[in-house]
Tab-separated table of C-alpha atoms in Angstrom:
chain	number	residue	atom	x	y	z
S	16	MET	CA	27.358	87.029	-111.321
S	17	SER	CA	29.498	89.639	-109.563
S	18	ALA	CA	28.211	91.837	-106.753
S	19	ARG	CA	28.430	94.878	-108.992
S	20	SER	CA	26.486	93.303	-111.823
S	21	PRO	CA	22.972	94.257	-110.587
S	22	LEU	CA	24.010	97.895	-110.188
S	23	ALA	CA	25.494	97.887	-113.653
S	24	ARG	CA	22.306	96.366	-115.016
S	25	ILE	CA	20.156	98.962	-113.236
S	26	ARG	CA	21.998	101.738	-115.055
S	27	ARG	CA	21.056	100.109	-118.343
S	28	TYR	CA	17.336	100.682	-117.689
S	29	PRO	CA	16.220	104.336	-117.790
S	30	SER	CA	13.002	103.381	-116.012
S	31	ALA	CA	15.004	101.875	-113.137
S	32	VAL	CA	17.134	105.011	-112.852
S	33	ALA	CA	14.028	107.224	-112.891
S	34	GLY	CA	12.269	105.061	-110.298
S	35	LEU	CA	15.322	104.986	-108.053
S	36	ALA	CA	15.654	108.777	-108.340
S	37	ILE	CA	12.016	109.213	-107.250
S	38	ILE	CA	12.488	106.836	-104.302
S	39	LEU	CA	15.668	108.612	-103.189
S	40	PHE	CA	13.874	111.954	-103.461
S	41	LEU	CA	11.034	110.710	-101.236
S	42	VAL	CA	13.500	109.252	-98.738
S	43	GLY	CA	15.391	112.550	-98.685
S	44	VAL	CA	12.176	114.476	-98.027
S	45	ALA	CA	11.296	112.045	-95.225
S	46	VAL	CA	14.698	112.403	-93.545
S	47	TYR	CA	14.646	116.196	-93.875
S	48	THR	CA	11.133	116.367	-92.411
S	49	VAL	CA	11.927	114.257	-89.360
S	50	VAL	CA	15.079	116.304	-88.656
S	51	ALA	CA	13.731	119.790	-89.423
S	52	ILE	CA	10.256	119.360	-87.922
S	53	PRO	CA	10.394	117.140	-84.818
S	54	HIS	CA	7.475	114.812	-84.275
S	55	ALA	CA	6.191	116.528	-81.119
S	56	GLN	CA	6.264	119.955	-82.770
S	57	ALA	CA	4.543	118.720	-85.923
S	58	MET	CA	1.767	116.987	-83.988
S	59	ALA	CA	1.183	120.031	-81.767
S	60	ASP	CA	1.085	122.381	-84.751
S	61	TRP	CA	-1.238	120.186	-86.780
S	62	ARG	CA	-3.755	119.963	-83.962
S	63	GLY	CA	-4.161	123.699	-84.364
S	64	GLY	CA	-3.336	126.694	-82.270
S	65	ASP	CA	-2.462	130.340	-82.247
S	66	GLN	CA	0.472	129.866	-84.623
S	67	TRP	CA	-1.905	129.708	-87.620
S	68	ARG	CA	-3.934	132.819	-86.797
S	69	MET	CA	-1.994	135.007	-89.220
S	70	ASN	CA	-2.587	132.630	-92.131
S	71	PRO	CA	-5.515	133.098	-94.513
S	72	ALA	CA	-8.108	130.339	-94.682
S	73	ASN	CA	-8.421	128.291	-97.874
S	74	ALA	CA	-5.597	130.145	-99.632
S	75	SER	CA	-4.055	128.791	-102.834
S	76	PRO	CA	-0.292	128.201	-103.168
S	77	VAL	CA	1.724	131.266	-104.198
S	78	TRP	CA	2.925	129.587	-107.401
S	79	THR	CA	-0.622	129.621	-108.787
S	80	ASN	CA	-0.139	133.340	-109.473
S	81	ARG	CA	2.637	132.598	-111.961
S	82	LEU	CA	1.062	129.394	-113.289
S	83	PHE	CA	-2.310	130.936	-114.120
S	84	GLY	CA	-1.054	134.450	-114.845
S	85	GLY	CA	-2.997	136.045	-112.008
S	86	ASN	CA	-2.123	138.668	-109.434
S	87	ALA	CA	-3.850	137.451	-106.283
S	88	PRO	CA	-2.845	139.265	-103.096
S	89	PRO	CA	-0.701	137.687	-100.379
S	90	THR	CA	-1.351	138.465	-96.730
S	91	LEU	CA	-0.452	142.063	-95.897
S	92	THR	CA	0.328	143.122	-92.313
S	93	ILE	CA	0.528	146.846	-91.625
S	94	SER	CA	1.867	147.664	-88.175
S	95	SER	CA	1.841	150.878	-86.176
S	96	ASP	CA	5.539	150.361	-85.434
S	97	GLY	CA	7.331	153.112	-87.320
S	98	ALA	CA	4.135	154.990	-88.191
S	99	GLU	CA	4.014	158.763	-87.727
S	100	VAL	CA	1.877	158.853	-84.592
S	101	GLU	CA	0.368	162.182	-83.549
S	102	SER	CA	-0.030	162.565	-79.784
S	103	ALA	CA	-1.766	165.128	-77.607
S	104	VAL	CA	-1.706	164.991	-73.804
S	105	PHE	CA	-4.642	166.079	-71.671
S	106	GLU	CA	-5.193	165.885	-67.946
S	107	GLY	CA	-5.377	162.217	-66.988
S	108	GLY	CA	-4.655	160.795	-70.403
S	109	ARG	CA	-3.629	161.324	-74.033
S	110	GLN	CA	-5.017	161.265	-77.545
S	111	LEU	CA	-3.343	159.403	-80.398
S	112	ARG	CA	-3.779	159.536	-84.137
S	113	ILE	CA	-2.202	156.522	-85.873
S	114	PRO	CA	-2.198	156.296	-89.691
S	115	LEU	CA	-1.770	152.814	-91.228
S	116	ALA	CA	-1.105	153.290	-94.932
S	117	PHE	CA	-0.282	150.691	-97.582
S	118	ASP	CA	-0.298	150.199	-101.339
S	119	PHE	CA	-2.681	147.685	-102.883
S	120	ALA	CA	-2.066	146.867	-106.547
S	121	TYR	CA	-3.579	143.393	-106.919
S	122	ASP	CA	-6.311	142.035	-109.170
S	123	ASP	CA	-8.328	140.360	-106.426
S	124	PHE	CA	-9.771	141.362	-103.076
S	125	PRO	CA	-8.422	140.208	-99.708
S	126	SER	CA	-10.091	137.121	-98.249
S	127	GLU	CA	-10.553	138.722	-94.797
S	128	MET	CA	-9.616	141.811	-92.824
S	129	THR	CA	-8.756	141.958	-89.140
S	130	LEU	CA	-7.546	144.738	-86.860
S	131	LEU	CA	-5.372	143.733	-83.885
S	132	LEU	CA	-5.209	146.296	-81.081
S	133	SER	CA	-3.185	146.181	-77.851
S	134	VAL	CA	-3.281	148.725	-75.015
S	135	LEU	CA	0.070	148.690	-73.193
S	136	GLY	CA	1.170	150.238	-69.893
S	137	THR	CA	-2.236	150.521	-68.247
S	138	ASP	CA	-5.164	148.489	-66.996
S	139	ARG	CA	-7.663	151.089	-68.094
S	140	PRO	CA	-9.566	150.545	-71.350
S	141	ALA	CA	-9.125	152.832	-74.340
S	142	PHE	CA	-11.574	154.063	-76.948
S	143	VAL	CA	-10.582	153.787	-80.595
S	144	GLN	CA	-12.347	155.095	-83.672
S	145	ALA	CA	-11.288	153.852	-87.132
S	146	THR	CA	-11.696	155.624	-90.475
S	147	TRP	CA	-10.943	154.041	-93.858
S	148	GLU	CA	-9.704	156.206	-96.725
S	149	ARG	CA	-9.670	154.987	-100.337
S	150	PRO	CA	-7.218	156.123	-103.041
S	151	ASP	CA	-9.976	158.270	-104.580
S	152	GLY	CA	-10.243	160.294	-101.337
S	153	SER	CA	-13.584	158.863	-100.142
S	154	GLU	CA	-13.827	157.881	-96.489
S	155	VAL	CA	-15.720	155.170	-94.629
S	156	ARG	CA	-16.115	155.154	-90.863
S	157	LEU	CA	-15.559	151.681	-89.450
S	158	GLY	CA	-16.979	152.453	-86.007
S	159	ALA	CA	-15.681	152.932	-82.472
S	160	HIS	CA	-14.456	150.243	-80.097
S	161	ARG	CA	-13.658	149.925	-76.422
S	162	ILE	CA	-10.305	148.156	-76.070
S	163	ALA	CA	-9.004	146.547	-72.875
S	164	GLY	CA	-5.695	144.728	-73.068
S	165	GLU	CA	-5.583	142.889	-76.395
S	166	ASP	CA	-8.493	142.723	-78.807
S	167	ARG	CA	-9.109	141.321	-82.271
S	168	ILE	CA	-11.620	143.212	-84.381
S	169	ALA	CA	-12.930	141.183	-87.326
S	170	ILE	CA	-13.693	143.910	-89.856
S	171	SER	CA	-14.992	141.323	-92.343
S	172	ARG	CA	-17.745	140.317	-89.872
S	173	ASN	CA	-18.995	143.821	-89.151
S	174	ARG	CA	-22.658	143.451	-90.154
S	175	ALA	CA	-23.451	147.145	-89.760
S	176	LEU	CA	-20.582	148.054	-92.062
S	177	GLU	CA	-21.662	145.382	-94.525
S	178	GLY	CA	-25.123	146.918	-94.615
S	179	ARG	CA	-23.709	150.375	-95.386
S	180	LEU	CA	-21.350	149.094	-98.086
S	181	GLY	CA	-23.795	146.663	-99.649
S	182	GLN	CA	-21.068	144.002	-99.697
S	183	VAL	CA	-18.883	142.138	-97.261
S	184	PRO	CA	-16.412	144.707	-95.874
S	185	HIS	CA	-13.177	143.193	-97.217
S	186	ILE	CA	-14.613	143.578	-100.721
S	187	GLY	CA	-16.619	146.765	-100.314
S	188	LEU	CA	-13.692	148.703	-98.838
S	189	PHE	CA	-11.528	147.951	-101.887
S	190	THR	CA	-14.188	148.265	-104.589
S	191	ASP	CA	-13.987	150.842	-107.343
S	192	GLN	CA	-17.264	152.705	-106.770
S	193	THR	CA	-17.261	154.260	-110.249
S	194	GLY	CA	-17.000	150.999	-112.169
S	195	PRO	CA	-20.238	149.446	-113.474
S	196	GLY	CA	-21.144	145.776	-113.237
S	197	ARG	CA	-19.052	143.309	-111.302
S	198	PRO	CA	-17.010	144.764	-108.407
S	199	ALA	CA	-13.429	145.575	-109.387
S	200	VAL	CA	-10.449	146.392	-107.213
S	201	LEU	CA	-9.496	150.056	-106.959
S	202	PRO	CA	-5.677	150.084	-106.950
S	203	GLY	CA	-3.699	152.675	-105.042
S	204	THR	CA	-2.776	153.724	-101.513
S	205	TYR	CA	-5.227	152.960	-98.727
S	206	ARG	CA	-5.139	154.430	-95.251
S	207	LEU	CA	-6.698	153.289	-91.990
S	208	THR	CA	-6.601	156.094	-89.447
S	209	LEU	CA	-7.053	155.229	-85.770
S	210	GLU	CA	-8.045	157.980	-83.346
S	211	ALA	CA	-7.609	156.721	-79.797
S	212	VAL	CA	-8.253	158.127	-76.338
S	213	LEU	CA	-6.103	156.590	-73.580
S	214	PHE	CA	-6.937	157.326	-69.956
S	215	ASP	CA	-3.372	157.057	-68.706
S	216	PRO	CA	-0.576	159.456	-69.759
S	217	GLY	CA	1.946	156.600	-69.922
S	218	ALA	CA	-0.210	154.202	-71.938
S	219	GLU	CA	0.560	153.134	-75.488
S	220	LEU	CA	-1.542	151.685	-78.293
S	221	ARG	CA	-0.158	149.164	-80.731
S	222	ALA	CA	-2.116	148.321	-83.878
S	223	GLU	CA	-1.801	145.836	-86.733
S	224	LEU	CA	-4.063	145.743	-89.745
S	225	VAL	CA	-4.073	142.336	-91.409
S	226	ALA	CA	-5.470	141.978	-94.929
S	227	PHE	CA	-5.495	138.218	-95.413
S	228	GLY	CA	-4.477	137.153	-98.882
S	229	ARG	CA	-5.730	134.687	-101.466
S	230	VAL	CA	-2.391	132.876	-101.742
S	231	HIS	CA	-0.057	131.523	-99.081
S	232	GLY	CA	3.010	129.290	-99.002
S	233	LEU	CA	4.013	126.544	-101.407
S	234	ALA	CA	1.047	124.284	-100.658
S	235	GLY	CA	-1.734	126.653	-99.579
S	236	THR	CA	-3.849	126.459	-96.429
S	237	ASP	CA	-6.946	124.582	-95.304
S	238	HIS	CA	-10.165	125.702	-93.631
S	239	LEU	CA	-8.400	125.865	-90.243
S	240	ARG	CA	-5.637	128.143	-91.651
S	241	ARG	CA	-3.074	125.342	-91.313
S	242	ASP	CA	-0.226	125.329	-93.792
S	243	LEU	CA	-0.727	122.178	-95.876
S	244	MET	CA	3.018	121.919	-96.475
S	245	LEU	CA	3.358	120.551	-92.935
S	246	ALA	CA	1.023	117.641	-93.697
S	247	LEU	CA	2.553	117.034	-97.134
S	248	LEU	CA	6.041	116.857	-95.638
S	249	TRP	CA	5.129	114.725	-92.641
S	250	GLY	CA	2.938	112.510	-94.791
S	251	THR	CA	6.079	111.347	-96.610
S	252	PRO	CA	7.849	109.577	-93.696
S	253	VAL	CA	4.519	108.240	-92.419
S	254	ALA	CA	3.610	106.768	-95.813
S	255	LEU	CA	7.061	105.292	-96.463
S	256	ALA	CA	7.353	103.868	-92.945
S	257	PHE	CA	3.903	102.284	-93.101
S	258	GLY	CA	4.503	100.816	-96.555
S	259	LEU	CA	7.987	99.536	-95.734
S	260	LEU	CA	7.090	98.009	-92.362
S	261	ALA	CA	3.958	96.366	-93.748
S	262	ALA	CA	5.830	94.988	-96.762
S	263	VAL	CA	8.718	93.684	-94.641
S	264	GLY	CA	6.419	92.224	-92.005
S	265	THR	CA	4.175	90.384	-94.440
S	266	THR	CA	6.914	89.258	-96.850
S	267	VAL	CA	9.342	87.913	-94.242
S	268	THR	CA	6.758	86.092	-92.144
S	269	THR	CA	4.968	84.688	-95.184
S	270	LEU	CA	8.237	83.449	-96.681
S	271	VAL	CA	9.330	81.755	-93.438
S	272	ILE	CA	5.934	80.100	-92.966
S	273	ALA	CA	5.863	78.880	-96.572
S	274	ALA	CA	9.384	77.457	-96.242
S	275	ALA	CA	8.485	75.735	-92.955
S	276	GLY	CA	5.425	74.162	-94.569
S	277	VAL	CA	7.455	72.876	-97.497
S	278	TRP	CA	10.202	71.491	-95.277
S	279	PHE	CA	8.079	69.812	-92.627
S	280	GLY	CA	5.258	68.823	-94.995
S	281	GLY	CA	2.396	66.660	-93.791
S	282	LEU	CA	0.054	68.165	-91.221
S	283	VAL	CA	2.092	71.371	-90.924
S	284	ASP	CA	1.891	72.071	-94.650
S	285	ALA	CA	-1.797	71.129	-94.807
S	286	THR	CA	-2.668	73.408	-91.877
S	287	ILE	CA	-0.818	76.324	-93.470
S	288	GLN	CA	-2.600	75.808	-96.779
S	289	ARG	CA	-6.051	75.656	-95.167
S	290	LEU	CA	-5.372	78.832	-93.151
S	291	THR	CA	-4.189	80.514	-96.328
S	292	GLU	CA	-7.324	79.559	-98.216
S	293	VAL	CA	-9.528	80.908	-95.419
S	294	THR	CA	-7.571	84.173	-95.205
S	295	MET	CA	-7.615	84.633	-98.980
S	296	ILE	CA	-11.386	85.088	-98.979
S	297	LEU	CA	-11.294	87.725	-96.227
S	298	PRO	CA	-11.533	91.273	-97.693
S	299	VAL	CA	-8.737	93.293	-96.107
S	300	LEU	CA	-10.225	96.781	-96.448
S	301	PRO	CA	-13.640	95.958	-94.904
S	302	VAL	CA	-11.885	94.215	-92.011
S	303	LEU	CA	-9.760	97.302	-91.408
S	304	VAL	CA	-12.845	99.510	-91.618
S	305	MET	CA	-14.537	97.343	-88.989
S	306	VAL	CA	-11.483	97.496	-86.701
S	307	GLY	CA	-11.213	101.268	-87.077
S	308	THR	CA	-14.931	101.784	-86.472
S	309	LEU	CA	-15.322	99.467	-83.498
S	310	TYR	CA	-11.963	99.723	-81.796
S	311	SER	CA	-9.290	102.270	-82.777
S	312	THR	CA	-7.898	104.115	-85.785
S	313	SER	CA	-4.321	104.173	-84.478
S	314	ILE	CA	-1.916	103.747	-87.376
S	315	TRP	CA	0.115	101.213	-85.369
S	316	LEU	CA	-2.952	99.065	-84.727
S	317	MET	CA	-3.826	99.231	-88.419
S	318	LEU	CA	-0.272	98.231	-89.288
S	319	GLY	CA	-0.492	95.215	-86.985
S	320	VAL	CA	-3.817	94.127	-88.494
S	321	VAL	CA	-2.441	94.538	-92.018
S	322	ILE	CA	0.563	92.357	-91.198
S	323	ALA	CA	-1.616	89.777	-89.448
S	324	LEU	CA	-3.960	89.526	-92.445
S	325	GLY	CA	-1.033	89.475	-94.871
S	326	ILE	CA	0.831	86.579	-93.237
S	327	PHE	CA	-1.411	83.861	-94.665
S	328	SER	CA	-1.932	85.533	-98.031
S	329	ALA	CA	-1.967	84.092	-101.528
S	330	SER	CA	1.795	84.656	-101.663
S	331	ILE	CA	2.290	81.550	-99.536
S	332	LYS	CA	1.129	79.364	-102.414
S	333	MET	CA	3.513	81.103	-104.815
S	334	TYR	CA	6.437	80.754	-102.400
S	335	ARG	CA	5.512	77.112	-101.812
S	336	ALA	CA	5.625	76.389	-105.546
S	337	MET	CA	9.068	77.994	-105.767
S	338	LEU	CA	10.407	76.163	-102.700
S	339	LEU	CA	9.112	72.657	-103.412
S	340	PRO	CA	11.827	71.825	-105.997
S	341	LEU	CA	14.497	72.836	-103.465
S	342	ARG	CA	13.381	70.394	-100.790
S	343	ASN	CA	15.175	67.463	-102.435
S	344	ALA	CA	18.021	69.444	-103.995
S	345	PRO	CA	21.521	67.866	-103.616
S	346	TYR	CA	22.878	70.723	-101.492
S	347	ILE	CA	19.920	70.305	-99.104
S	348	GLU	CA	20.719	66.602	-98.813
S	349	ALA	CA	24.341	67.501	-98.093
S	350	ALA	CA	23.237	69.892	-95.356
S	351	ARG	CA	21.122	67.199	-93.769
S	352	ALA	CA	24.045	64.799	-93.972
S	353	TYR	CA	26.378	67.013	-91.954
S	354	GLY	CA	23.655	67.529	-89.321
S	355	ALA	CA	22.233	70.966	-90.096
S	356	SER	CA	19.145	71.785	-88.041
S	357	ASP	CA	15.722	72.327	-89.571
S	358	MET	CA	15.785	76.090	-88.963
S	359	ARG	CA	19.273	76.382	-90.424
S	360	ILE	CA	18.188	74.591	-93.572
S	361	ILE	CA	15.096	76.780	-93.888
S	362	LEU	CA	16.784	80.123	-93.153
S	363	ARG	CA	20.254	79.461	-94.553
S	364	TYR	CA	19.718	77.224	-97.567
S	365	MET	CA	16.126	77.405	-98.789
S	366	ILE	CA	14.983	81.010	-98.412
S	367	PRO	CA	18.132	82.721	-99.800
S	368	ARG	CA	17.764	80.729	-103.041
S	369	ILE	CA	14.518	82.477	-104.001
S	370	LEU	CA	15.201	85.926	-102.508
S	371	PRO	CA	16.530	87.485	-105.753
S	372	VAL	CA	13.289	86.628	-107.532
S	373	LEU	CA	11.203	88.039	-104.658
S	374	ILE	CA	12.989	91.395	-104.384
S	375	PRO	CA	11.030	92.992	-107.278
S	376	ALA	CA	7.717	91.803	-105.809
S	377	PHE	CA	8.730	93.230	-102.434
S	378	VAL	CA	9.545	96.634	-103.967
S	379	THR	CA	6.220	96.836	-105.797
S	380	LEU	CA	4.383	95.752	-102.630
S	381	ILE	CA	5.408	98.892	-100.702
S	382	PRO	CA	3.145	101.367	-102.582
S	383	THR	CA	0.246	98.908	-102.170
S	384	TYR	CA	0.324	99.482	-98.422
S	385	VAL	CA	0.938	103.217	-98.884
S	386	PHE	CA	-2.311	103.407	-100.870
S	387	LEU	CA	-4.061	101.225	-98.288
S	388	GLU	CA	-3.154	103.619	-95.471
S	389	ALA	CA	-4.282	106.593	-97.579
S	390	SER	CA	-7.559	104.820	-98.412
S	391	LEU	CA	-8.321	104.302	-94.738
S	392	ALA	CA	-7.625	107.982	-94.029
S	393	VAL	CA	-9.850	109.094	-96.912
S	394	LEU	CA	-12.643	106.973	-95.435
S	395	GLY	CA	-12.194	108.813	-92.139
S	396	LEU	CA	-10.377	105.925	-90.443
S	397	GLY	CA	-6.880	107.407	-90.480
S	398	ASP	CA	-4.905	108.164	-87.362
S	399	PRO	CA	-6.509	111.343	-85.927
S	400	VAL	CA	-3.164	112.605	-84.639
S	401	LEU	CA	-0.863	112.149	-87.632
S	402	PRO	CA	-0.936	114.554	-90.596
S	403	THR	CA	-0.911	112.288	-93.658
S	404	TRP	CA	-1.698	112.533	-97.351
S	405	GLY	CA	-4.922	110.605	-96.869
S	406	LYS	CA	-5.964	112.903	-94.006
S	407	ILE	CA	-5.549	115.913	-96.300
S	408	LEU	CA	-7.811	114.262	-98.879
S	409	ASN	CA	-10.358	113.420	-96.197
S	410	ASP	CA	-10.448	117.039	-94.971
S	411	ALA	CA	-10.727	118.255	-98.566
S	412	GLN	CA	-13.658	115.927	-99.181
S	413	ALA	CA	-15.387	117.000	-95.968
S	414	GLN	CA	-15.015	120.691	-96.870
S	415	GLY	CA	-16.089	120.270	-100.505
S	416	ALA	CA	-12.734	121.429	-101.832
S	417	LEU	CA	-13.388	120.453	-105.445
S	418	TYR	CA	-16.830	122.075	-105.473
S	419	ASN	CA	-15.430	125.311	-104.024
S	420	GLY	CA	-12.494	125.527	-106.416
S	421	PHE	CA	-9.751	124.543	-103.954
S	422	TYR	CA	-8.125	122.083	-106.376
S	423	TYR	CA	-4.689	122.422	-104.819
S	424	TRP	CA	-6.059	120.788	-101.661
S	425	VAL	CA	-6.659	117.560	-103.595
S	426	VAL	CA	-4.007	117.716	-106.317
S	427	ALA	CA	-0.941	117.944	-104.063
S	428	PRO	CA	-1.487	114.802	-101.915
S	429	ALA	CA	-2.858	112.871	-104.898
S	430	ALA	CA	0.234	113.772	-106.937
S	431	LEU	CA	2.525	112.588	-104.134
S	432	LEU	CA	0.639	109.286	-103.903
S	433	MET	CA	0.916	108.786	-107.657
S	434	LEU	CA	4.592	109.762	-107.608
S	435	THR	CA	5.244	107.186	-104.875
S	436	GLY	CA	3.474	104.466	-106.816
S	437	LEU	CA	5.256	105.415	-110.030
S	438	GLY	CA	8.711	105.414	-108.430
S	439	PHE	CA	8.380	101.985	-106.824
S	440	ALA	CA	6.660	100.525	-109.897
S	441	LEU	CA	9.375	101.684	-112.291
S	442	PHE	CA	12.126	100.408	-110.018
S	443	GLY	CA	10.367	97.137	-109.185
S	444	PHE	CA	9.572	96.194	-112.786
S	445	ALA	CA	13.152	96.920	-113.807
S	446	LEU	CA	14.437	94.740	-110.963
S	447	ASP	CA	12.141	91.972	-112.176
S	448	ARG	CA	13.886	92.006	-115.538
S	449	ILE	CA	17.270	91.955	-113.819
S	450	PHE	CA	16.649	89.178	-111.278
S	451	ASN	CA	14.103	86.993	-113.063
S	452	PRO	CA	16.080	84.376	-115.051
S	453	ARG	CA	13.393	84.020	-117.715
S	454	LEU	CA	13.093	87.758	-118.358
S	455	ARG	CA	16.861	88.172	-118.128
S	456	SER	CA	17.452	85.571	-120.805
S	457	ALA	CA	14.829	87.182	-123.001
């Protein structure tokens, strides 16, 4: 068979082409992620920090608006930069009037509201009073605040305002007061007017009103405001690397040990078979759970344990059955006659003969370890540092995502896991038909 024959045969199977396309897509995503988002940056961002503060919490992906025909609001940021500020100077200070106006034409209410205030050019505090004006002309006073330096005013958590409105502020401030029944959004132009007193003629006041949305990004956000796209992207190289390294480590070592047992026979072969039989009855997942609970949940430790438990697996018996007929093959006798060493016979003449048949099994073994790593993370035994698909599912389970309607939090990582399994399964089963002599003849 020519070197190009397997590639030509792959093109004859649509399932193989589809599986290979999925695998190449995942590999491309993994390479892009590692290059575009360096490991140190990704780990620092995922651990949380100030970079997520402008994201809404538990926001759905933006494409859900189009998919479900809704009109949920994105996050709106209205800044005092460029606003028509009215200023009046008095002895020892100045008064400012800053209007923050914006149009709101969405079908749903914001998820939160926050006012960010910064007093610049002075160490003295300022006093700011805020007034909210609806499109129908009605006004609501939001209260006065003493601001020193930078301050973050959580309008949504203003209990006094909530008592006056009868609802949480980010809903009550946008509610159509004339509509009966369930609260409905009043569309139109809203205005937040800030009246400030600064006790320094050279001081400035900068303001930003943030109306956090219900949708954000391509993957949505979690309860800590983190963009889930970061974990979905970085979960790809982590999953593929874990699956590939575990599959290579277990397959290569198991194959070499099986070949050594067949070649040396006697006590060596018997010892290998007894170790295999003992290891076969050990449940891998409970052992990993015990290691993660009692020692460490590092992904590299888990990888080492997986490889160690997979060395003396049931595959040794299958490899042994395939290698036994080769032990007395004429070309093996010829190799012994010209003085080939034991290791040369094992690595050069025995193992390569069965590799084509083992390639499909190796390909289908990769998603097995991908699912194993995800299972550990779902059980809370994933690496606490790495953002992975299983870690997303674990966070979603802990926060009751399905019960609270945050389906995207579960669907996205689950879909990527299923896509990974589908891609390798389609490609592996097609390779089995190509390399397996019995299936090929059929």
